[in-house]
Short mmCIF file of C-alpha atoms and ligand atoms in Angstrom, two decimals:
data_model
loop_
_atom_site.label_atom_id
_atom_site.label_comp_id
_atom_site.label_asym_id
_atom_site.label_seq_id
_atom_site.Cartn_x
_atom_site.Cartn_y
_atom_site.Cartn_z
CA MET A 1 -20.12 -0.28 -45.08
CA ASN A 2 -17.30 1.09 -43.34
CA PRO A 3 -18.09 4.64 -42.71
CA THR A 4 -15.56 8.27 -43.81
CA PHE A 5 -13.94 10.08 -40.49
CA GLU A 6 -13.41 13.80 -41.03
CA THR A 7 -10.73 16.29 -38.86
CA ASP A 8 -10.00 20.08 -39.81
CA ARG A 9 -6.65 18.07 -41.47
CA LEU A 10 -7.81 15.26 -42.66
CA LEU A 11 -9.93 12.97 -43.97
CA ILE A 12 -10.04 9.56 -42.65
CA ARG A 13 -11.90 7.07 -45.29
CA PRO A 14 -11.85 3.43 -46.82
CA TRP A 15 -9.24 2.40 -49.42
CA GLN A 16 -10.25 1.94 -53.14
CA PRO A 17 -7.91 0.01 -55.09
CA GLU A 18 -7.83 1.02 -57.85
CA GLN A 19 -7.60 4.35 -57.46
CA ASP A 20 -4.71 4.41 -54.44
CA ALA A 21 -3.00 1.66 -55.85
CA ALA A 22 0.17 3.83 -56.73
CA PRO A 23 0.04 6.40 -53.30
CA ALA A 24 -0.27 3.40 -51.50
CA PHE A 25 2.87 1.54 -52.68
CA ALA A 26 4.52 4.70 -51.34
CA ILE A 27 3.87 3.96 -48.35
CA TYR A 28 3.42 -0.87 -48.42
CA GLY A 29 6.39 -0.66 -51.07
CA ASP A 30 8.33 1.16 -48.98
CA PRO A 31 11.04 -1.21 -47.44
CA GLU A 32 11.68 1.81 -44.02
CA VAL A 33 8.28 2.05 -43.56
CA MET A 34 7.74 -1.63 -43.39
CA HIS A 35 10.91 -2.48 -41.71
CA PHE A 36 8.69 -3.56 -38.16
CA ILE A 37 5.90 -4.87 -39.96
CA ARG A 38 6.70 -7.70 -42.98
CA PRO A 39 8.53 -7.81 -46.32
CA PRO A 40 7.05 -4.31 -48.36
CA GLU A 41 4.59 -5.19 -51.17
CA PRO A 42 6.64 -5.28 -54.88
CA SER A 43 4.52 -3.18 -57.18
CA ILE A 44 1.59 -1.60 -57.40
CA ALA A 45 -0.45 -4.19 -58.22
CA ALA A 46 0.42 -6.43 -55.85
CA VAL A 47 -0.64 -3.29 -53.31
CA GLN A 48 -3.34 -3.23 -55.17
CA GLN A 49 -4.87 -6.92 -54.74
CA TYR A 50 -3.55 -6.53 -51.07
CA LEU A 51 -5.62 -4.08 -51.08
CA GLU A 52 -8.61 -5.70 -52.15
CA THR A 53 -8.22 -8.57 -50.58
CA ILE A 54 -8.53 -6.74 -47.91
CA ARG A 55 -11.68 -4.64 -49.22
CA THR A 56 -13.13 -8.03 -49.30
CA GLN A 57 -11.96 -9.58 -45.49
CA TYR A 58 -13.48 -6.68 -44.09
CA ALA A 59 -17.15 -6.75 -46.50
CA ALA A 60 -17.04 -10.62 -45.02
CA LEU A 61 -16.27 -10.39 -41.37
CA ASN A 62 -19.37 -7.10 -42.21
CA ASN A 63 -18.95 -6.14 -37.63
CA GLY A 64 -17.49 -2.21 -38.15
CA THR A 65 -13.46 -3.05 -38.80
CA GLY A 66 -11.02 -1.89 -41.10
CA SER A 67 -8.29 -0.53 -42.73
CA TRP A 68 -8.89 3.02 -43.97
CA ALA A 69 -6.60 5.98 -47.06
CA ILE A 70 -5.01 9.14 -44.23
CA ILE A 71 -6.18 12.36 -46.62
CA ASP A 72 -4.23 15.67 -45.62
CA LYS A 73 -7.05 17.63 -47.02
CA SER A 74 -5.20 20.49 -47.63
CA ILE A 75 -2.57 19.02 -50.04
CA GLY A 76 -5.03 16.30 -51.38
CA GLU A 77 -2.35 14.07 -51.00
CA ILE A 78 -2.75 10.06 -49.25
CA VAL A 79 -0.31 10.36 -46.56
CA GLY A 80 -0.69 6.65 -44.95
CA GLY A 81 -3.11 4.32 -43.14
CA VAL A 82 -4.96 3.55 -40.29
CA LEU A 83 -7.14 0.64 -38.77
CA LEU A 84 -8.54 -0.91 -36.48
CA LYS A 85 -9.06 -4.25 -36.62
CA GLN A 86 -8.94 -8.52 -35.11
CA LEU A 87 -5.83 -9.20 -33.46
CA PRO A 88 -4.64 -12.76 -35.01
CA ASP A 89 -4.42 -15.47 -32.79
CA ASN A 90 -0.70 -17.08 -32.92
CA ASN A 91 -2.53 -19.33 -35.67
CA ASN A 92 -3.97 -16.43 -37.37
CA ASN A 93 -7.03 -16.74 -36.26
CA PRO A 94 -8.75 -12.99 -35.56
CA THR A 95 -9.10 -13.20 -31.99
CA GLN A 96 -12.27 -11.40 -29.67
CA ASP A 97 -8.74 -8.79 -29.20
CA TYR A 98 -9.46 -5.08 -31.56
CA GLU A 99 -6.47 -3.76 -32.24
CA VAL A 100 -5.86 0.32 -33.59
CA GLY A 101 -2.36 0.49 -35.83
CA TRP A 102 -0.77 3.13 -38.31
CA HIS A 103 1.73 2.90 -41.85
CA LEU A 104 2.60 6.61 -42.81
CA ARG A 105 4.47 7.52 -46.38
CA ARG A 106 7.98 8.52 -45.18
CA THR A 107 7.69 11.66 -46.41
CA ALA A 108 4.83 11.74 -43.66
CA TRP A 109 6.09 10.98 -40.46
CA GLY A 110 7.16 13.70 -37.51
CA GLN A 111 4.10 15.62 -37.81
CA GLY A 112 1.54 13.86 -35.79
CA TYR A 113 -0.78 12.00 -38.58
CA ALA A 114 -0.55 8.52 -36.83
CA THR A 115 -1.54 10.70 -33.28
CA GLU A 116 -5.06 12.34 -35.23
CA ALA A 117 -5.65 9.20 -36.88
CA GLY A 118 -5.40 6.67 -34.24
CA GLN A 119 -7.62 9.31 -32.09
CA VAL A 120 -10.16 8.70 -34.72
CA ALA A 121 -9.95 4.96 -34.28
CA LEU A 122 -10.42 4.80 -31.46
CA THR A 123 -13.39 6.84 -31.02
CA TYR A 124 -14.62 5.00 -33.59
CA GLY A 125 -14.11 1.98 -31.26
CA PHE A 126 -15.76 2.95 -28.67
CA ASP A 127 -18.34 4.80 -29.47
CA GLN A 128 -20.04 3.17 -33.06
CA LEU A 129 -18.32 -0.13 -32.40
CA LYS A 130 -18.81 0.01 -28.17
CA LEU A 131 -15.26 -2.02 -27.85
CA PRO A 132 -14.77 -2.23 -23.89
CA VAL A 133 -11.02 -2.33 -25.08
CA ILE A 134 -8.90 -1.39 -27.74
CA TYR A 135 -5.13 -2.90 -28.09
CA ALA A 136 -2.32 -1.76 -30.21
CA VAL A 137 1.19 -4.05 -30.09
CA ALA A 138 4.69 -3.54 -32.28
CA ILE A 139 7.66 -5.47 -32.00
CA PRO A 140 9.14 -3.57 -29.62
CA GLU A 141 12.54 -2.20 -31.28
CA ASN A 142 9.25 0.04 -33.10
CA GLN A 143 9.65 3.29 -30.70
CA ALA A 144 7.87 6.14 -32.74
CA SER A 145 4.78 3.77 -32.90
CA ILE A 146 5.11 3.40 -28.50
CA ARG A 147 5.14 6.22 -28.64
CA VAL A 148 2.39 7.22 -30.86
CA MET A 149 0.52 4.54 -28.45
CA GLN A 150 1.72 6.99 -25.39
CA ARG A 151 0.31 10.27 -26.74
CA LEU A 152 -3.05 8.64 -27.17
CA ARG A 153 -3.31 7.90 -23.11
CA MET A 154 -2.66 4.05 -24.23
CA GLN A 155 -1.13 1.89 -20.77
CA PRO A 156 1.29 -0.84 -21.02
CA GLY A 157 0.63 -4.03 -20.76
CA GLY A 158 3.87 -5.35 -21.27
CA ARG A 159 5.58 -7.77 -23.26
CA VAL A 160 3.20 -10.97 -25.36
CA PHE A 161 3.33 -13.54 -27.19
CA CYS A 162 -0.43 -14.14 -28.72
CA TYR A 163 -0.30 -12.30 -32.35
CA TYR A 164 0.60 -12.39 -34.78
CA ASN A 165 3.78 -15.60 -33.29
CA GLU A 166 5.54 -12.81 -32.16
CA GLU A 167 6.77 -11.30 -29.00
CA LEU A 168 5.50 -7.93 -29.24
CA GLU A 169 4.96 -4.90 -26.94
CA LEU A 170 1.19 -4.55 -25.71
CA TYR A 171 -0.30 -1.49 -24.97
CA TYR A 172 -3.82 -0.76 -24.53
CA LEU A 173 -6.80 1.72 -23.32
CA ASN A 174 -9.82 1.18 -21.71
CA ALA A 175 -13.34 2.54 -22.63
CA ALA A 176 -13.91 3.76 -19.22
CA ASP A 177 -10.39 5.31 -19.29
CA PHE A 178 -11.78 6.79 -23.06
CA TYR A 179 -14.37 8.46 -21.47
CA PHE A 180 -13.17 9.85 -18.37
CA HIS A 181 -10.45 11.63 -20.54
CA ARG A 182 -13.51 13.04 -22.69
CA THR A 183 -15.08 13.99 -19.74
CA SER A 184 -12.54 16.15 -18.00
CA GLY A 185 -11.22 17.67 -20.70
CA ASN A 186 -7.76 16.66 -19.01
C1 COA B 1 4.99 5.00 -36.43
C2 COA B 1 4.89 6.36 -37.12
C3 COA B 1 3.48 6.07 -38.40
C4 COA B 1 5.18 7.58 -36.51
O1 COA B 1 4.68 8.40 -37.36
P1 COA B 1 4.56 10.47 -36.61
O2 COA B 1 3.43 9.89 -35.49
O3 COA B 1 5.18 10.50 -38.03
O4 COA B 1 5.50 9.69 -35.27
P2 COA B 1 6.89 10.63 -35.38
O5 COA B 1 7.79 10.90 -36.15
O6 COA B 1 7.12 11.84 -35.43
O7 COA B 1 7.30 10.16 -33.80
C5 COA B 1 6.88 10.10 -32.79
C6 COA B 1 7.80 9.53 -31.50
O8 COA B 1 8.14 8.54 -31.07
C7 COA B 1 9.57 9.08 -31.68
N1 COA B 1 10.79 8.50 -32.38
C8 COA B 1 10.78 8.87 -33.44
N2 COA B 1 11.46 7.46 -34.28
C9 COA B 1 12.16 7.32 -33.67
C10 COA B 1 12.96 6.06 -33.14
N3 COA B 1 13.25 6.00 -34.59
N4 COA B 1 13.36 5.95 -32.08
C11 COA B 1 12.93 6.23 -31.17
N5 COA B 1 12.11 7.12 -31.52
C12 COA B 1 11.85 7.62 -32.27
C13 COA B 1 9.84 10.76 -31.69
O9 COA B 1 10.46 12.06 -31.30
C14 COA B 1 9.21 11.08 -31.37
O10 COA B 1 8.64 10.96 -29.87
P3 COA B 1 8.78 11.72 -29.24
O11 COA B 1 6.44 11.54 -29.03
O12 COA B 1 8.82 11.88 -28.43
O13 COA B 1 8.29 13.33 -29.37
C15 COA B 1 5.84 6.18 -38.09
O14 COA B 1 7.10 6.14 -38.35
C16 COA B 1 5.91 4.81 -39.38
O15 COA B 1 5.08 5.13 -40.32
N6 COA B 1 6.27 3.99 -39.34
C17 COA B 1 6.49 2.79 -40.58
C18 COA B 1 4.70 2.64 -39.63
C19 COA B 1 4.74 1.04 -38.26
O16 COA B 1 6.30 0.81 -38.05
N7 COA B 1 4.16 0.84 -37.84
C20 COA B 1 4.10 0.57 -37.03
C21 COA B 1 3.68 -0.50 -36.75
S1 COA B 1 3.09 -1.28 -35.09
#
């Protein structure tokens, strides 16, 4: 069972496919949001099917990884999604490398949601899952996502071609560095 998280501003909870399909379509059905990721979902029904599929997959893995809806509590709306999952290799098999990722609906860009939700996912990955390192990847042109990685104090790992069968910019954060900064408050 995946946990729910809360910050002052956000509720971050597992997707509920039936009730979330329409707001999730504003994210996963938007060609601009999906531009650097994959083709957009064609309909609300397709998004619901997608959310059901990933829910089943994460439940089967049962290793704490998952995909969550990000809700701004002040407006009571889903503004995006955040995930912590195993990176797939070039043949789409899960590796033992874990990635954090974020997707926001267009009207939610530029408000710090990805950084805030990403911080929650990193904290969960280190505190609860005891991961030694967490990665993030983006295609090199996706500067907004790379800026989020940098704001989260992730370190550049260079260009790699070992995940998703694509050349990607890799960032990583070691648990030791995460805890060092948390303790020092810097
Ligand atoms: C990636 C994403 C979550 C970032 O959202 P956000 O936190 O609201 O990011 P912002 O809009 O505040 O931009 C973050 C930074 O990137 C910069 N940026 C934004 N768009 C940019 C662009 N097209 N080119 C270059 N820089 C850009 C911003 O100036 C900001 O920089 P700063 O930290 O120096 O101020 C959001 O753009 C998104 O949902 N994109 C589509 C989904 C996606 O690509 N997810 C990542 C897959 S790897």
